[in-house]
Amino acid sequence: MKLTGAQIFVECLKREGVKHIFGYPGGAVLPIYDAIFYENEFEHILVRHEQAALHAANGYARASGRCGVALVTSGPGATNAVTGLADSNIDSIPTVCFTGQVPSHLIGSDAFQEADIVGVTRSVTKHNFLIKNVEDMAKVIRQAFYIATSGRPGAVLVDIPKDISLQSCEFEYPEEVHIRSYQPASLADVDDVLEAATLMAQARRPMIYSGGGIMNARGSAALLTKLCQTYRFPVTNTLMGLGGVPFDDEHFVGMLGMHGTYEANMSVSHCDVLIAVGARFDDRVTGKLSAFAPDAKIIHIDVDPASISKIVKADVALIGDVKLVLEQLLTALAAQDFSHQQEALNMWWHQIDHWRAKKSLSFVQEPDAEVKPQYVIEQLHQQTKGNAIVTTEVGQHQMWAAQLYGVRKPHRFITSGGLGTMGFGLPAALGVKKACPDATVIDIAGEASIQMNIQELSTAMQHNLPIKIAILNNSFMGMVRQWQQMFHGSRYSHSYSDSLPDFVKLAEAYGGVGLRATTPQEVREVIAQALAINDRFVLIDFVVSKEENVYPMVPTGAGLHEMVLA
Amino acid sequence: MKHIITILVENEFGVLTRITGLFSARGYNIESLNVAPTTDESMSRMTIVTYGEENVIVQIRKQLQKLIPVIKVENLTEHAHMEREMIVIKVQANENSRAEVLRMADVFRARVVDVSESSYSLELTGKSNKVSAFLRMLTPHGVIEMTRTGSVGMKRGSEGF
Ligand SMILES: Cc1cc2nc3c(=O)[nH]c(=O)nc-3n(C[C@H](O)[C@H](O)[C@H](O)COP(=O)(O)OP(=O)(O)OC[C@H]3O[C@@H](n4cnc5c(N)ncnc54)[C@H](O)[C@@H]3O)c2cc1C
Ligand SMILES: Cc1ncc(C[n+]2csc(CCOP(=O)(O)OP(=O)(O)O)c2C)c(N)n1
């Protein structure tokens, strides 16, 4: 059967089981847009900016477990997508982005809307392709999805010159995909598993530190929880790993790192065996390296060999998919004798409970005073019973959301961790809502971040995606202001959010519902009101105290144990 | 310490940029880089000479291996290996120095490739420290221009890459 490149594109997406793509048209992708015009096996969601297409695909991927797909045009469309690609790639989120390119014979001639997007995105993608012959189209698309979703997932870009979309060839779908130079790990070495199990059984102060890898390996969170519960091991999550164990499980000590809990950071600092599970020892997590888990033997489970001993040297490396490796480990642990560990564990837990008693995340909301941002998060949790899927922008509100929302299950806390991209949360929430139409989806935002992709309210209306947006409006780029206060003599250089729009009217102008709360009582009321509206998006402007800081905080350059509590 | 890393890659568009881009993006040093097709036309072989601490070298190797078109990576420095580099050098040679330049070429077993009234062009192949020594010895005579290939190498013994 002879098909055009554009038709092959459509056919391949169907074979990959794609149900939704996020995109924005333009000259170089017109043949592809033409081919999807009558398409009803997958739905195209038109965004308002290409960056948003990538963030929406990211949220969609994380909520659905499928690969996120975006389609944008050449030149400015492609360069607009770069931030979103970098964001997905650093957070290991499976994403394939298709870009149009100028016709092959014009490449390199500074043609209209030409950008060397393969060159531009080389370092912010897991891999990228420029299709040179229509005959390669099917094979490349197949490989792109395979690379994006396997091993350590990431962003893959496929650049398609316009003439290739128009040319035709015999279509044959490559059922098998094999890349001789790419063989992601699956199972860990059995001897290493045994060594890890032995170390864990001998530990006196064991500690599990799990991350985003648990989200990537669907189904592994249950194994992680089982591991903690069976052996009474304490567990902390990174920002990317929240929901890996339920927030109310007694073994969970909260998030670790720069804004982690006292008990999490102290436990990591004092443990004697640290088991890193799908986490990459980010600098926001470790603080000063020489003071990070100084007495611990390190066991590191990761699918990416380059993650192992990159920052912190691993004593035992278990290279493989975290779900399979946890299964291996649980089997190996079952053969170990843990009886002699119990007394030490009791003492260890006693110590941890002592740290817990500090209640490092506590805050006081006076009934008639200004609204504390933390209070809004706490109320959101209570009124949604912790069952919403939360996305965030970047800043203080993101940290308070991480600390206080209380994530019950995996894939319910969707944030930009590695790149820290302001403007992520709103489009990501749209992607999440598309994947989980029945879920309550809340973008927890700051008044500065939300303005970075505010145009996506229009997408929410057009595609009937009734999400909630909770703006913690402190009139500051709060996170920047906090650093200026702490490290730059309170010189608030250009961090005041001036000339803010009236967010309530703005929401209404876009066709949604706008609400505002300025007192604790109004906070409770508007949240209830917002949760009852399901036919349109709701944006809530929570006017909160201006100069609240996020604590605990590990100052830059300090060790985790040197965190400041208030 | 100096390390010689040899890499087998898919012979495809852009692969060289992926490798050099990796080195610049992650701040690794490249002392020299050599690339050419192999007997199997679908693959190229590269040799990169780099410097760094042990842990950096381990990361370089892992990061290279992580690139999709990279088939195989080996750090030759960890094995008994052969290393060769070629230099072509054009030296000033006037009446007084001609004999001395030729004698030097002879000592190093270099070949004369081109001659003019006032210069010799010499070619030498050897380990890179020998090449450097040759260059050093000729420098006082006045080097007009020179070019080096960078090292290539492989493991000793009968085993292939
Ligand atoms: C303002 C701000 C403040 C922040 N503060 C904190 C903080 O206080 N604490 C904190 O934790 N973070 C914080 N972060 C986030 C931080 O920057 C990192 O993004 C985060 O710590 C990385 O999480 P991770 O280690 O789980 O790695 P991820 O980036 O999620 O990486 C996952 C790891 O798992 C591996 N992996 C992936 N899939 C699999 C699989 N199937 N099997 C096995 N392994 C797999 C990958 O190779 C990788 O090594 C902050 C971010 C921002 C923007
Ligand atoms: C695209 C982008 N630009 C700049 C930054 C740096 N930055 C990090 S947090 C922040 C302020 C965020 O302010 P706001 O959204 O109001 O949230 P708040 O911290 O007040 O909760 C800035 C500017 C960033 N993370 N992303």
mmCIF file of C-alpha atoms in Angstrom, chain A residues 254-487:
data_model
loop_
_atom_site.group_PDB
_atom_site.id
_atom_site.type_symbol
_atom_site.label_atom_id
_atom_site.label_comp_id
_atom_site.label_asym_id
_atom_site.label_seq_id
_atom_site.Cartn_x
_atom_site.Cartn_y
_atom_site.Cartn_z
ATOM 1 C CA GLY A 254 8.449 13.000 54.242
ATOM 2 C CA MET A 255 10.480 14.532 51.448
ATOM 3 C CA LEU A 256 14.212 14.997 51.888
ATOM 4 C CA GLY A 257 16.529 17.669 50.583
ATOM 5 C CA MET A 258 16.657 21.434 50.581
ATOM 6 C CA HIS A 259 13.047 21.777 51.753
ATOM 7 C CA GLY A 260 12.661 18.308 53.180
ATOM 8 C CA THR A 261 11.431 17.458 56.665
ATOM 9 C CA TYR A 262 13.701 17.459 59.685
ATOM 10 C CA GLU A 263 13.186 13.742 60.217
ATOM 11 C CA ALA A 264 13.952 12.853 56.592
ATOM 12 C CA ASN A 265 17.163 14.853 56.454
ATOM 13 C CA MET A 266 18.332 13.714 59.858
ATOM 14 C CA SER A 267 17.571 10.076 59.072
ATOM 15 C CA VAL A 268 19.563 10.270 55.854
ATOM 16 C CA SER A 269 22.405 11.988 57.661
ATOM 17 C CA HIS A 270 22.582 9.279 60.322
ATOM 18 C CA CYS A 271 21.700 6.069 58.512
ATOM 19 C CA ASP A 272 24.235 3.280 58.057
ATOM 20 C CA VAL A 273 22.777 1.805 54.874
ATOM 21 C CA LEU A 274 21.084 4.035 52.310
ATOM 22 C CA ILE A 275 19.066 2.357 49.589
ATOM 23 C CA ALA A 276 18.537 4.749 46.669
ATOM 24 C CA VAL A 277 15.679 3.540 44.505
ATOM 25 C CA GLY A 278 15.315 5.265 41.137
ATOM 26 C CA ALA A 279 16.791 8.518 42.403
ATOM 27 C CA ARG A 280 19.755 10.462 41.118
ATOM 28 C CA PHE A 281 21.365 12.302 44.075
ATOM 29 C CA ASP A 282 20.416 15.730 42.783
ATOM 30 C CA ASP A 283 22.163 18.672 44.450
ATOM 31 C CA ARG A 284 18.810 19.856 45.868
ATOM 32 C CA VAL A 285 18.689 16.517 47.637
ATOM 33 C CA THR A 286 22.233 15.962 48.842
ATOM 34 C CA GLY A 287 23.276 19.395 50.104
ATOM 35 C CA LYS A 288 26.996 19.468 50.790
ATOM 36 C CA LEU A 289 28.245 16.167 49.419
ATOM 37 C CA SER A 290 30.877 15.482 52.055
ATOM 38 C CA ALA A 291 28.151 15.639 54.718
ATOM 39 C CA PHE A 292 25.660 13.490 52.816
ATOM 40 C CA ALA A 293 24.958 10.165 54.523
ATOM 41 C CA PRO A 294 28.567 10.144 55.728
ATOM 42 C CA ASP A 295 28.365 6.843 57.618
ATOM 43 C CA ALA A 296 26.292 4.937 55.105
ATOM 44 C CA LYS A 297 26.984 2.176 52.674
ATOM 45 C CA ILE A 298 25.111 3.101 49.519
ATOM 46 C CA ILE A 299 22.978 0.693 47.521
ATOM 47 C CA HIS A 300 21.806 2.292 44.279
ATOM 48 C CA ILE A 301 19.059 0.902 42.054
ATOM 49 C CA ASP A 302 18.906 2.675 38.679
ATOM 50 C CA VAL A 303 18.291 1.748 35.081
ATOM 51 C CA ASP A 304 20.839 4.253 33.835
ATOM 52 C CA PRO A 305 24.437 3.132 34.459
ATOM 53 C CA ALA A 306 25.538 6.758 34.123
ATOM 54 C CA SER A 307 23.478 7.658 37.219
ATOM 55 C CA ILE A 308 25.490 5.230 39.320
ATOM 56 C CA SER A 309 28.414 6.818 41.167
ATOM 57 C CA LYS A 310 27.953 10.038 39.197
ATOM 58 C CA ILE A 311 27.545 12.126 42.355
ATOM 59 C CA VAL A 312 27.755 9.718 45.287
ATOM 60 C CA LYS A 313 29.780 6.539 45.012
ATOM 61 C CA ALA A 314 27.646 3.401 45.193
ATOM 62 C CA ASP A 315 28.929 0.453 47.237
ATOM 63 C CA VAL A 316 26.452 -1.843 45.521
ATOM 64 C CA ALA A 317 24.958 -0.930 42.145
ATOM 65 C CA LEU A 318 21.805 -2.677 40.986
ATOM 66 C CA ILE A 319 21.463 -1.676 37.359
ATOM 67 C CA GLY A 320 18.050 -2.501 35.991
ATOM 68 C CA ASP A 321 14.401 -1.575 35.887
ATOM 69 C CA VAL A 322 13.365 -0.671 39.393
ATOM 70 C CA LYS A 323 10.218 -2.815 39.311
ATOM 71 C CA LEU A 324 12.098 -5.936 38.283
ATOM 72 C CA VAL A 325 14.970 -5.196 40.634
ATOM 73 C CA LEU A 326 12.619 -4.659 43.591
ATOM 74 C CA GLU A 327 11.069 -8.038 42.811
ATOM 75 C CA GLN A 328 14.539 -9.593 42.768
ATOM 76 C CA LEU A 329 15.428 -7.845 45.977
ATOM 77 C CA LEU A 330 12.243 -8.856 47.791
ATOM 78 C CA THR A 331 12.940 -12.482 46.891
ATOM 79 C CA ALA A 332 16.524 -12.230 48.090
ATOM 80 C CA LEU A 333 15.483 -10.480 51.300
ATOM 81 C CA ALA A 334 13.000 -13.230 52.109
ATOM 82 C CA ALA A 335 15.940 -15.604 52.478
ATOM 83 C CA GLN A 336 17.759 -13.316 54.915
ATOM 84 C CA ASP A 337 17.536 -13.441 58.672
ATOM 85 C CA PHE A 338 16.251 -10.148 60.056
ATOM 86 C CA SER A 339 15.627 -11.269 63.626
ATOM 87 C CA HIS A 340 18.867 -9.849 65.036
ATOM 88 C CA GLN A 341 18.091 -6.504 63.406
ATOM 89 C CA GLN A 342 14.887 -5.881 65.321
ATOM 90 C CA GLU A 343 16.390 -4.356 68.418
ATOM 91 C CA ALA A 344 18.531 -1.955 66.439
ATOM 92 C CA LEU A 345 15.499 -1.043 64.343
ATOM 93 C CA ASN A 346 13.482 -0.280 67.458
ATOM 94 C CA MET A 347 16.183 2.121 68.590
ATOM 95 C CA TRP A 348 16.417 3.634 65.138
ATOM 96 C CA TRP A 349 12.673 4.232 65.021
ATOM 97 C CA HIS A 350 12.782 5.671 68.486
ATOM 98 C CA GLN A 351 15.363 8.166 67.281
ATOM 99 C CA ILE A 352 13.364 8.985 64.150
ATOM 100 C CA ASP A 353 10.195 9.564 66.163
ATOM 101 C CA HIS A 354 12.161 11.933 68.306
ATOM 102 C CA TRP A 355 13.127 13.916 65.192
ATOM 103 C CA ARG A 356 9.539 13.726 63.978
ATOM 104 C CA ALA A 357 8.314 15.246 67.194
ATOM 105 C CA LYS A 358 9.872 18.550 66.085
ATOM 106 C CA LYS A 359 6.986 18.836 63.613
ATOM 107 C CA SER A 360 9.136 20.734 61.195
ATOM 108 C CA LEU A 361 6.274 21.495 58.804
ATOM 109 C CA SER A 362 3.945 22.982 61.381
ATOM 110 C CA PHE A 363 2.534 26.486 60.977
ATOM 111 C CA VAL A 364 -0.041 28.549 62.770
ATOM 112 C CA GLN A 365 -3.064 29.985 61.014
ATOM 113 C CA GLU A 366 -4.709 32.644 63.190
ATOM 114 C CA PRO A 367 -8.447 32.637 62.432
ATOM 115 C CA ASP A 368 -8.745 36.328 61.630
ATOM 116 C CA ALA A 369 -5.307 37.035 60.322
ATOM 117 C CA GLU A 370 -3.873 36.995 56.815
ATOM 118 C CA VAL A 371 -4.082 33.689 55.033
ATOM 119 C CA LYS A 372 -0.967 31.572 55.300
ATOM 120 C CA PRO A 373 -0.098 29.888 52.024
ATOM 121 C CA GLN A 374 0.402 26.613 53.893
ATOM 122 C CA TYR A 375 -3.161 26.816 55.131
ATOM 123 C CA VAL A 376 -4.484 26.866 51.574
ATOM 124 C CA ILE A 377 -2.604 23.668 50.764
ATOM 125 C CA GLU A 378 -3.805 22.017 53.936
ATOM 126 C CA GLN A 379 -7.397 22.940 53.115
ATOM 127 C CA LEU A 380 -7.037 21.697 49.559
ATOM 128 C CA HIS A 381 -5.854 18.408 50.966
ATOM 129 C CA GLN A 382 -8.669 18.151 53.455
ATOM 130 C CA GLN A 383 -11.451 19.034 51.081
ATOM 131 C CA THR A 384 -10.189 16.745 48.318
ATOM 132 C CA LYS A 385 -9.354 14.060 50.912
ATOM 133 C CA GLY A 386 -5.926 13.929 49.330
ATOM 134 C CA ASN A 387 -7.410 12.413 46.198
ATOM 135 C CA ALA A 388 -6.738 15.142 43.654
ATOM 136 C CA ILE A 389 -3.989 15.004 41.086
ATOM 137 C CA VAL A 390 -1.830 18.017 41.770
ATOM 138 C CA THR A 391 0.387 19.785 39.283
ATOM 139 C CA THR A 392 2.510 22.758 40.268
ATOM 140 C CA GLU A 393 4.318 25.726 38.898
ATOM 141 C CA VAL A 394 7.723 26.532 40.346
ATOM 142 C CA GLY A 395 8.524 28.403 43.515
ATOM 143 C CA GLN A 396 7.480 28.473 47.148
ATOM 144 C CA HIS A 397 3.967 27.236 46.411
ATOM 145 C CA GLN A 398 5.541 24.160 44.771
ATOM 146 C CA MET A 399 7.479 23.371 47.940
ATOM 147 C CA TRP A 400 4.479 23.908 50.207
ATOM 148 C CA ALA A 401 2.439 21.676 47.933
ATOM 149 C CA ALA A 402 5.136 18.995 48.149
ATOM 150 C CA GLN A 403 5.375 19.280 51.914
ATOM 151 C CA LEU A 404 1.718 19.556 52.796
ATOM 152 C CA TYR A 405 -0.609 18.255 50.110
ATOM 153 C CA GLY A 406 -0.074 14.649 51.192
ATOM 154 C CA VAL A 407 0.260 12.442 48.145
ATOM 155 C CA ARG A 408 -1.561 9.189 48.536
ATOM 156 C CA LYS A 409 -0.691 7.360 45.349
ATOM 157 C CA PRO A 410 1.908 7.447 42.594
ATOM 158 C CA HIS A 411 1.380 9.702 39.544
ATOM 159 C CA ARG A 412 -0.635 12.194 41.532
ATOM 160 C CA PHE A 413 2.006 14.828 42.110
ATOM 161 C CA ILE A 414 3.207 16.207 38.815
ATOM 162 C CA THR A 415 5.839 18.889 38.983
ATOM 163 C CA SER A 416 8.837 20.218 37.119
ATOM 164 C CA GLY A 417 11.722 19.003 39.254
ATOM 165 C CA GLY A 418 14.931 19.025 37.299
ATOM 166 C CA LEU A 419 14.483 22.095 35.134
ATOM 167 C CA GLY A 420 12.158 23.924 37.512
ATOM 168 C CA THR A 421 10.127 25.475 34.715
ATOM 169 C CA MET A 422 7.718 28.223 35.712
ATOM 170 C CA GLY A 423 4.676 27.878 33.476
ATOM 171 C CA PHE A 424 4.688 24.092 33.674
ATOM 172 C CA GLY A 425 1.699 23.513 35.916
ATOM 173 C CA LEU A 426 -1.226 24.856 33.899
ATOM 174 C CA PRO A 427 -0.530 23.047 30.625
ATOM 175 C CA ALA A 428 0.547 19.940 32.554
ATOM 176 C CA ALA A 429 -2.812 19.992 34.356
ATOM 177 C CA LEU A 430 -4.564 20.040 30.976
ATOM 178 C CA GLY A 431 -2.635 16.965 29.913
ATOM 179 C CA VAL A 432 -3.468 15.247 33.203
ATOM 180 C CA LYS A 433 -7.146 16.076 32.855
ATOM 181 C CA LYS A 434 -7.170 14.669 29.334
ATOM 182 C CA ALA A 435 -5.646 11.443 30.663
ATOM 183 C CA CYS A 436 -7.855 11.238 33.766
ATOM 184 C CA PRO A 437 -11.118 13.027 32.962
ATOM 185 C CA ASP A 438 -12.784 11.899 36.179
ATOM 186 C CA ALA A 439 -10.050 13.105 38.504
ATOM 187 C CA THR A 440 -9.994 16.419 40.310
ATOM 188 C CA VAL A 441 -6.943 18.139 38.842
ATOM 189 C CA ILE A 442 -5.465 21.145 40.612
ATOM 190 C CA ASP A 443 -2.616 23.328 39.420
ATOM 191 C CA ILE A 444 -1.068 24.859 42.527
ATOM 192 C CA ALA A 445 0.455 28.077 41.248
ATOM 193 C CA GLY A 446 2.138 31.347 42.109
ATOM 194 C CA GLU A 447 0.956 34.622 40.641
ATOM 195 C CA ALA A 448 4.237 34.975 38.734
ATOM 196 C CA SER A 449 4.468 31.440 37.322
ATOM 197 C CA ILE A 450 0.866 31.304 36.203
ATOM 198 C CA GLN A 451 1.462 34.215 33.874
ATOM 199 C CA MET A 452 4.067 32.256 31.944
ATOM 200 C CA ASN A 453 1.466 30.091 30.221
ATOM 201 C CA ILE A 454 -1.797 31.791 31.166
ATOM 202 C CA GLN A 455 -2.948 31.664 27.537
ATOM 203 C CA GLU A 456 -3.684 27.960 28.086
ATOM 204 C CA LEU A 457 -6.910 28.908 29.872
ATOM 205 C CA SER A 458 -8.213 29.213 26.345
ATOM 206 C CA THR A 459 -7.164 25.614 25.654
ATOM 207 C CA ALA A 460 -8.977 24.541 28.821
ATOM 208 C CA MET A 461 -12.163 26.162 27.518
ATOM 209 C CA GLN A 462 -11.944 24.885 23.967
ATOM 210 C CA HIS A 463 -11.302 21.308 24.979
ATOM 211 C CA ASN A 464 -13.612 21.324 27.967
ATOM 212 C CA LEU A 465 -10.947 20.534 30.537
ATOM 213 C CA PRO A 466 -12.426 21.684 33.846
ATOM 214 C CA ILE A 467 -9.294 21.913 35.963
ATOM 215 C CA LYS A 468 -8.776 24.035 39.081
ATOM 216 C CA ILE A 469 -6.038 26.604 39.386
ATOM 217 C CA ALA A 470 -5.100 27.648 42.897
ATOM 218 C CA ILE A 471 -2.917 30.744 42.835
ATOM 219 C CA LEU A 472 -1.083 31.419 46.096
ATOM 220 C CA ASN A 473 -0.832 35.127 45.434
ATOM 221 C CA ASN A 474 1.876 36.643 47.629
ATOM 222 C CA SER A 475 2.661 39.505 45.233
ATOM 223 C CA PHE A 476 6.226 38.278 45.036
ATOM 224 C CA MET A 477 8.294 35.844 43.095
ATOM 225 C CA GLY A 478 8.373 34.352 46.527
ATOM 226 C CA MET A 479 11.163 31.855 46.090
ATOM 227 C CA VAL A 480 13.403 34.523 44.598
ATOM 228 C CA ARG A 481 12.442 36.949 47.340
ATOM 229 C CA GLN A 482 13.233 34.347 50.009
ATOM 230 C CA TRP A 483 16.734 33.884 48.629
ATOM 231 C CA GLN A 484 17.236 37.619 48.369
ATOM 232 C CA GLN A 485 16.156 37.966 51.972
ATOM 233 C CA MET A 486 18.424 35.196 53.169
ATOM 234 C CA PHE A 487 21.483 35.609 50.987
#
